[in-house]
PDB file of C-alpha atoms in Angstrom:
ATOM      1  CA  MET A 251       0.000   0.000   0.000  1.00  0.00           C
ATOM      2  CA  ILE A 252       1.356   3.416  -1.026  1.00  0.00           C
ATOM      3  CA  HIS A 253       0.765   6.281   1.415  1.00  0.00           C
ATOM      4  CA  ILE A 254       0.626   9.825   0.037  1.00  0.00           C
ATOM      5  CA  VAL A 255       0.800  12.950   2.168  1.00  0.00           C
ATOM      6  CA  GLY A 256      -0.910  15.949   0.607  1.00  0.00           C
ATOM      7  CA  ILE A 257       0.071  19.547   1.289  1.00  0.00           C
ATOM      8  CA  SER A 258      -1.967  22.595   0.334  1.00  0.00           C
ATOM      9  CA  GLY A 259       0.075  25.713  -0.273  1.00  0.00           C
ATOM     10  CA  SER A 260      -2.857  27.910   0.745  1.00  0.00           C
ATOM     11  CA  LEU A 261      -3.881  28.568   4.319  1.00  0.00           C
ATOM     12  CA  ARG A 262      -7.067  30.486   3.555  1.00  0.00           C
ATOM     13  CA  ALA A 263     -10.545  29.172   4.211  1.00  0.00           C
ATOM     14  CA  GLY A 264     -12.251  28.347   0.947  1.00  0.00           C
ATOM     15  CA  SER A 265      -8.955  27.756  -0.857  1.00  0.00           C
ATOM     16  CA  TYR A 266      -9.273  26.326  -4.360  1.00  0.00           C
ATOM     17  CA  ASN A 267      -6.020  24.453  -3.793  1.00  0.00           C
ATOM     18  CA  THR A 268      -7.214  22.844  -0.578  1.00  0.00           C
ATOM     19  CA  SER A 269     -10.407  21.912  -2.438  1.00  0.00           C
ATOM     20  CA  LEU A 270      -8.286  20.472  -5.260  1.00  0.00           C
ATOM     21  CA  LEU A 271      -6.324  18.422  -2.740  1.00  0.00           C
ATOM     22  CA  LYS A 272      -9.568  17.182  -1.149  1.00  0.00           C
ATOM     23  CA  ALA A 273     -10.822  16.173  -4.596  1.00  0.00           C
ATOM     24  CA  ALA A 274      -7.606  14.197  -5.062  1.00  0.00           C
ATOM     25  CA  MET A 275      -8.355  12.329  -1.824  1.00  0.00           C
ATOM     26  CA  GLU A 276     -11.641  11.192  -3.438  1.00  0.00           C
ATOM     27  CA  LEU A 277      -9.870  10.038  -6.619  1.00  0.00           C
ATOM     28  CA  LEU A 278      -7.102   7.873  -5.180  1.00  0.00           C
ATOM     29  CA  PRO A 279      -6.209   4.872  -7.325  1.00  0.00           C
ATOM     30  CA  GLU A 280      -6.268   1.333  -6.018  1.00  0.00           C
ATOM     31  CA  GLY A 281      -3.497   0.547  -3.563  1.00  0.00           C
ATOM     32  CA  VAL A 282      -3.157   4.123  -2.286  1.00  0.00           C
ATOM     33  CA  THR A 283      -4.018   5.780   1.014  1.00  0.00           C
ATOM     34  CA  ALA A 284      -3.590   9.470   1.736  1.00  0.00           C
ATOM     35  CA  GLU A 285      -3.821  12.190   4.327  1.00  0.00           C
ATOM     36  CA  ILE A 286      -3.506  15.966   4.260  1.00  0.00           C
ATOM     37  CA  VAL A 287      -1.060  17.745   6.542  1.00  0.00           C
ATOM     38  CA  ARG A 288      -1.326  21.391   7.561  1.00  0.00           C
ATOM     39  CA  PHE A 289       1.578  23.707   8.352  1.00  0.00           C
ATOM     40  CA  ASP A 290      -0.159  26.850   9.613  1.00  0.00           C
ATOM     41  CA  ASP A 291       1.390  26.474  13.088  1.00  0.00           C
ATOM     42  CA  VAL A 292       4.958  25.941  11.817  1.00  0.00           C
ATOM     43  CA  PRO A 293       7.127  28.941  12.821  1.00  0.00           C
ATOM     44  CA  MET A 294       9.387  30.830  10.445  1.00  0.00           C
ATOM     45  CA  TYR A 295      12.528  28.843   9.709  1.00  0.00           C
ATOM     46  CA  ASN A 296      15.402  29.776  11.993  1.00  0.00           C
ATOM     47  CA  ALA A 297      18.569  27.673  11.987  1.00  0.00           C
ATOM     48  CA  ASP A 298      19.025  28.473  15.680  1.00  0.00           C
ATOM     49  CA  LEU A 299      15.802  26.521  16.362  1.00  0.00           C
ATOM     50  CA  ASP A 300      16.731  23.699  13.997  1.00  0.00           C
ATOM     51  CA  THR A 301      18.539  21.650  16.590  1.00  0.00           C
ATOM     52  CA  GLY A 302      17.951  18.241  18.100  1.00  0.00           C
ATOM     53  CA  ASP A 303      14.886  19.667  19.851  1.00  0.00           C
ATOM     54  CA  ARG A 304      12.898  21.349  17.079  1.00  0.00           C
ATOM     55  CA  PRO A 305       9.712  23.268  17.924  1.00  0.00           C
ATOM     56  CA  PRO A 306       6.733  20.940  18.589  1.00  0.00           C
ATOM     57  CA  ALA A 307       4.789  22.079  15.488  1.00  0.00           C
ATOM     58  CA  VAL A 308       7.828  21.353  13.322  1.00  0.00           C
ATOM     59  CA  ARG A 309       8.262  17.911  14.882  1.00  0.00           C
ATOM     60  CA  ARG A 310       4.596  17.055  14.248  1.00  0.00           C
ATOM     61  CA  PHE A 311       4.810  18.296  10.646  1.00  0.00           C
ATOM     62  CA  ARG A 312       7.996  16.354   9.926  1.00  0.00           C
ATOM     63  CA  GLU A 313       6.638  13.189  11.605  1.00  0.00           C
ATOM     64  CA  THR A 314       3.585  13.244   9.332  1.00  0.00           C
ATOM     65  CA  LEU A 315       5.782  13.782   6.274  1.00  0.00           C
ATOM     66  CA  ALA A 316       8.070  10.938   7.342  1.00  0.00           C
ATOM     67  CA  LYS A 317       5.131   8.489   7.029  1.00  0.00           C
ATOM     68  CA  ALA A 318       4.792   9.294   3.317  1.00  0.00           C
ATOM     69  CA  ASP A 319       5.902   7.141   0.444  1.00  0.00           C
ATOM     70  CA  ALA A 320       5.111  10.087  -1.857  1.00  0.00           C
ATOM     71  CA  PHE A 321       3.823  13.658  -1.765  1.00  0.00           C
ATOM     72  CA  LEU A 322       1.073  15.578  -3.508  1.00  0.00           C
ATOM     73  CA  ILE A 323       1.318  19.376  -3.405  1.00  0.00           C
ATOM     74  CA  ALA A 324      -1.555  21.625  -4.477  1.00  0.00           C
ATOM     75  CA  SER A 325      -0.573  25.269  -4.369  1.00  0.00           C
ATOM     76  CA  PRO A 326      -1.499  28.704  -5.594  1.00  0.00           C
ATOM     77  CA  GLU A 327       1.037  30.995  -7.211  1.00  0.00           C
ATOM     78  CA  TYR A 328       2.100  34.118  -5.311  1.00  0.00           C
ATOM     79  CA  ASN A 329       4.192  36.729  -7.103  1.00  0.00           C
ATOM     80  CA  TYR A 330       5.049  34.236  -9.868  1.00  0.00           C
ATOM     81  CA  SER A 331       6.422  31.746  -7.347  1.00  0.00           C
ATOM     82  CA  ILE A 332       5.865  29.438  -4.359  1.00  0.00           C
ATOM     83  CA  PRO A 333       3.805  30.941  -1.508  1.00  0.00           C
ATOM     84  CA  GLY A 334       6.041  31.980   1.396  1.00  0.00           C
ATOM     85  CA  GLY A 335       4.285  29.849   4.005  1.00  0.00           C
ATOM     86  CA  LEU A 336       4.660  26.711   1.912  1.00  0.00           C
ATOM     87  CA  LYS A 337       8.300  27.449   1.123  1.00  0.00           C
ATOM     88  CA  ASN A 338       8.931  27.971   4.835  1.00  0.00           C
ATOM     89  CA  ALA A 339       7.360  24.602   5.690  1.00  0.00           C
ATOM     90  CA  ILE A 340       9.458  22.916   3.017  1.00  0.00           C
ATOM     91  CA  ASP A 341      12.577  24.573   4.397  1.00  0.00           C
ATOM     92  CA  TRP A 342      11.835  23.031   7.806  1.00  0.00           C
ATOM     93  CA  ALA A 343      11.239  19.614   6.204  1.00  0.00           C
ATOM     94  CA  SER A 344      14.387  19.676   4.084  1.00  0.00           C
ATOM     95  CA  ARG A 345      17.013  20.001   6.788  1.00  0.00           C
ATOM     96  CA  GLY A 346      19.074  17.363   8.556  1.00  0.00           C
ATOM     97  CA  GLN A 347      19.937  13.745   7.919  1.00  0.00           C
ATOM     98  CA  ASP A 348      16.337  12.825   8.721  1.00  0.00           C
ATOM     99  CA  ALA A 349      14.825  15.229   6.145  1.00  0.00           C
ATOM    100  CA  PRO A 350      11.492  13.560   5.270  1.00  0.00           C
ATOM    101  CA  LEU A 351      11.271  15.043   1.763  1.00  0.00           C
ATOM    102  CA  MET A 352      14.586  13.795   0.441  1.00  0.00           C
ATOM    103  CA  HIS A 353      14.517  11.288  -2.434  1.00  0.00           C
ATOM    104  CA  LYS A 354      10.722  10.946  -2.434  1.00  0.00           C
ATOM    105  CA  PRO A 355       8.357  11.037  -5.413  1.00  0.00           C
ATOM    106  CA  VAL A 356       6.096  14.069  -5.737  1.00  0.00           C
ATOM    107  CA  ALA A 357       3.251  15.344  -7.877  1.00  0.00           C
ATOM    108  CA  LEU A 358       2.403  19.021  -8.151  1.00  0.00           C
ATOM    109  CA  MET A 359      -0.854  20.742  -9.030  1.00  0.00           C
ATOM    110  CA  GLY A 360      -2.325  24.178  -8.676  1.00  0.00           C
ATOM    111  CA  ALA A 361      -5.537  26.127  -9.086  1.00  0.00           C
ATOM    112  CA  THR A 362      -6.044  29.824  -9.667  1.00  0.00           C
ATOM    113  CA  PRO A 363      -8.821  32.196 -10.685  1.00  0.00           C
ATOM    114  CA  GLY A 364      -6.454  33.500 -13.373  1.00  0.00           C
ATOM    115  CA  MET A 365      -5.586  32.193 -16.815  1.00  0.00           C
ATOM    116  CA  TRP A 366      -2.100  30.742 -16.207  1.00  0.00           C
ATOM    117  CA  GLY A 367      -3.017  27.853 -13.889  1.00  0.00           C
ATOM    118  CA  THR A 368      -0.017  28.267 -11.516  1.00  0.00           C
ATOM    119  CA  VAL A 369       2.533  27.511 -14.214  1.00  0.00           C
ATOM    120  CA  ARG A 370       5.178  29.843 -12.737  1.00  0.00           C
ATOM    121  CA  MET A 371       4.815  28.385  -9.240  1.00  0.00           C
ATOM    122  CA  GLN A 372       5.237  24.918 -10.705  1.00  0.00           C
ATOM    123  CA  LEU A 373       8.372  26.006 -12.547  1.00  0.00           C
ATOM    124  CA  ALA A 374       9.779  27.518  -9.336  1.00  0.00           C
ATOM    125  CA  PHE A 375       9.365  24.151  -7.627  1.00  0.00           C
ATOM    126  CA  LYS A 376      11.693  22.466 -10.139  1.00  0.00           C
ATOM    127  CA  GLN A 377      14.752  23.856  -8.348  1.00  0.00           C
ATOM    128  CA  VAL A 378      13.443  22.813  -4.933  1.00  0.00           C
ATOM    129  CA  PHE A 379      12.765  19.284  -6.169  1.00  0.00           C
ATOM    130  CA  GLN A 380      16.214  19.131  -7.722  1.00  0.00           C
ATOM    131  CA  PHE A 381      17.902  20.158  -4.466  1.00  0.00           C
ATOM    132  CA  LEU A 382      15.882  17.588  -2.507  1.00  0.00           C
ATOM    133  CA  ASN A 383      16.498  14.900  -5.127  1.00  0.00           C
ATOM    134  CA  MET A 384      12.741  14.389  -5.366  1.00  0.00           C
ATOM    135  CA  LYS A 385      11.355  12.566  -8.392  1.00  0.00           C
ATOM    136  CA  GLU A 386       8.459  14.480  -9.939  1.00  0.00           C
ATOM    137  CA  THR A 387       5.701  13.048 -12.065  1.00  0.00           C
ATOM    138  CA  GLY A 388       6.037  15.081 -15.232  1.00  0.00           C
ATOM    139  CA  LYS A 389       2.751  14.209 -16.890  1.00  0.00           C
ATOM    140  CA  PRO A 390      -0.048  14.881 -16.795  1.00  0.00           C
ATOM    141  CA  GLU A 391       0.325  18.424 -15.573  1.00  0.00           C
ATOM    142  CA  VAL A 392      -2.555  19.740 -13.477  1.00  0.00           C
ATOM    143  CA  LEU A 393      -2.813  23.495 -14.035  1.00  0.00           C
ATOM    144  CA  VAL A 394      -6.322  24.593 -13.096  1.00  0.00           C
ATOM    145  CA  ALA A 395      -7.086  27.999 -14.614  1.00  0.00           C
ATOM    146  CA  GLN A 396     -10.351  29.882 -14.021  1.00  0.00           C
ATOM    147  CA  ALA A 397     -10.899  27.911 -10.813  1.00  0.00           C
ATOM    148  CA  PRO A 398     -14.230  29.550  -9.859  1.00  0.00           C
ATOM    149  CA  THR A 399     -15.802  27.819 -12.870  1.00  0.00           C
ATOM    150  CA  LYS A 400     -14.453  24.403 -11.858  1.00  0.00           C
ATOM    151  CA  PHE A 401     -15.657  24.194  -8.238  1.00  0.00           C
ATOM    152  CA  ASP A 402     -19.130  24.494  -6.767  1.00  0.00           C
ATOM    153  CA  GLU A 403     -20.115  26.672  -3.768  1.00  0.00           C
ATOM    154  CA  GLN A 404     -19.107  23.915  -1.330  1.00  0.00           C
ATOM    155  CA  GLY A 405     -15.619  23.655  -2.864  1.00  0.00           C
ATOM    156  CA  ARG A 406     -16.284  20.383  -4.683  1.00  0.00           C
ATOM    157  CA  LEU A 407     -14.391  19.941  -7.946  1.00  0.00           C
ATOM    158  CA  THR A 408     -17.144  19.601 -10.543  1.00  0.00           C
ATOM    159  CA  ASP A 409     -15.174  19.890 -13.782  1.00  0.00           C
ATOM    160  CA  GLU A 410     -14.897  16.366 -15.207  1.00  0.00           C
ATOM    161  CA  LYS A 411     -11.832  17.095 -17.373  1.00  0.00           C
ATOM    162  CA  THR A 412      -9.962  18.359 -14.316  1.00  0.00           C
ATOM    163  CA  ARG A 413     -11.105  15.402 -12.217  1.00  0.00           C
ATOM    164  CA  ASP A 414      -9.774  13.094 -14.947  1.00  0.00           C
ATOM    165  CA  LEU A 415      -6.413  14.911 -14.990  1.00  0.00           C
ATOM    166  CA  VAL A 416      -6.123  14.659 -11.200  1.00  0.00           C
ATOM    167  CA  SER A 417      -6.988  10.961 -11.324  1.00  0.00           C
ATOM    168  CA  ARG A 418      -4.384  10.312 -14.011  1.00  0.00           C
ATOM    169  CA  GLN A 419      -1.753  12.299 -12.096  1.00  0.00           C
ATOM    170  CA  LEU A 420      -2.436  10.243  -8.960  1.00  0.00           C
ATOM    171  CA  THR A 421      -2.046   7.035 -10.945  1.00  0.00           C
ATOM    172  CA  ALA A 422       1.253   8.346 -12.339  1.00  0.00           C
ATOM    173  CA  LEU A 423       2.416   9.173  -8.803  1.00  0.00           C
ATOM    174  CA  ARG A 424       1.482   5.697  -7.574  1.00  0.00           C
ATOM    175  CA  ASP A 425       3.260   4.066 -10.506  1.00  0.00           C
ATOM    176  CA  LEU A 426       6.388   6.200 -10.051  1.00  0.00           C
ATOM    177  CA  THR A 427       6.455   5.373  -6.340  1.00  0.00           C
ATOM    178  CA  LEU A 428       6.192   1.651  -7.025  1.00  0.00           C
ATOM    179  CA  GLN A 429       8.908   1.884  -9.669  1.00  0.00           C
ATOM    180  CA  LEU A 430      11.271   3.688  -7.287  1.00  0.00           C
ATOM    181  CA  GLN A 431      10.556   1.209  -4.479  1.00  0.00           C
ATOM    182  CA  LYS A 432      11.720  -1.652  -6.730  1.00  0.00           C
ATOM    183  CA  LYS A 433      15.163  -0.081  -7.165  1.00  0.00           C
TER     184      LYS A 433
END
């Protein structure tokens, strides 16, 4: 059984990206379990606090990530890049010999009210994944533009083409994870 940990890059209530991540939890392929982890209580990264006794919120966050065989990130794009809160959480999870993100498979998706579908944020992640030696599913890409037309008032993903893309991306993530586990 493959276990995926999902991370939403948005902390706001009613987030399209959190809704996208919740839709992914409904579309998991056979042989996959998943959970969503939050990072809103993780403090700003400070190397002075990154010692053997990390802050409790950081320890909880890293412990949840450590249970993952793979990761699914759904994030908005802020200023053509990764939202600061998400980048901060990743910085905490990327340090030390026990860094839970290192060498793990990952899939990336994003939703936005705009026309570009978070393409710049996804490009910015390429360098982060390279540093962490994470293996990204390249296809299919999930770039959800004009998000208000794809979700209903309760935040449910109603657009069938997008649901199909998410389902196919999850299958690709499962398959990549299994392939890497055989090595």
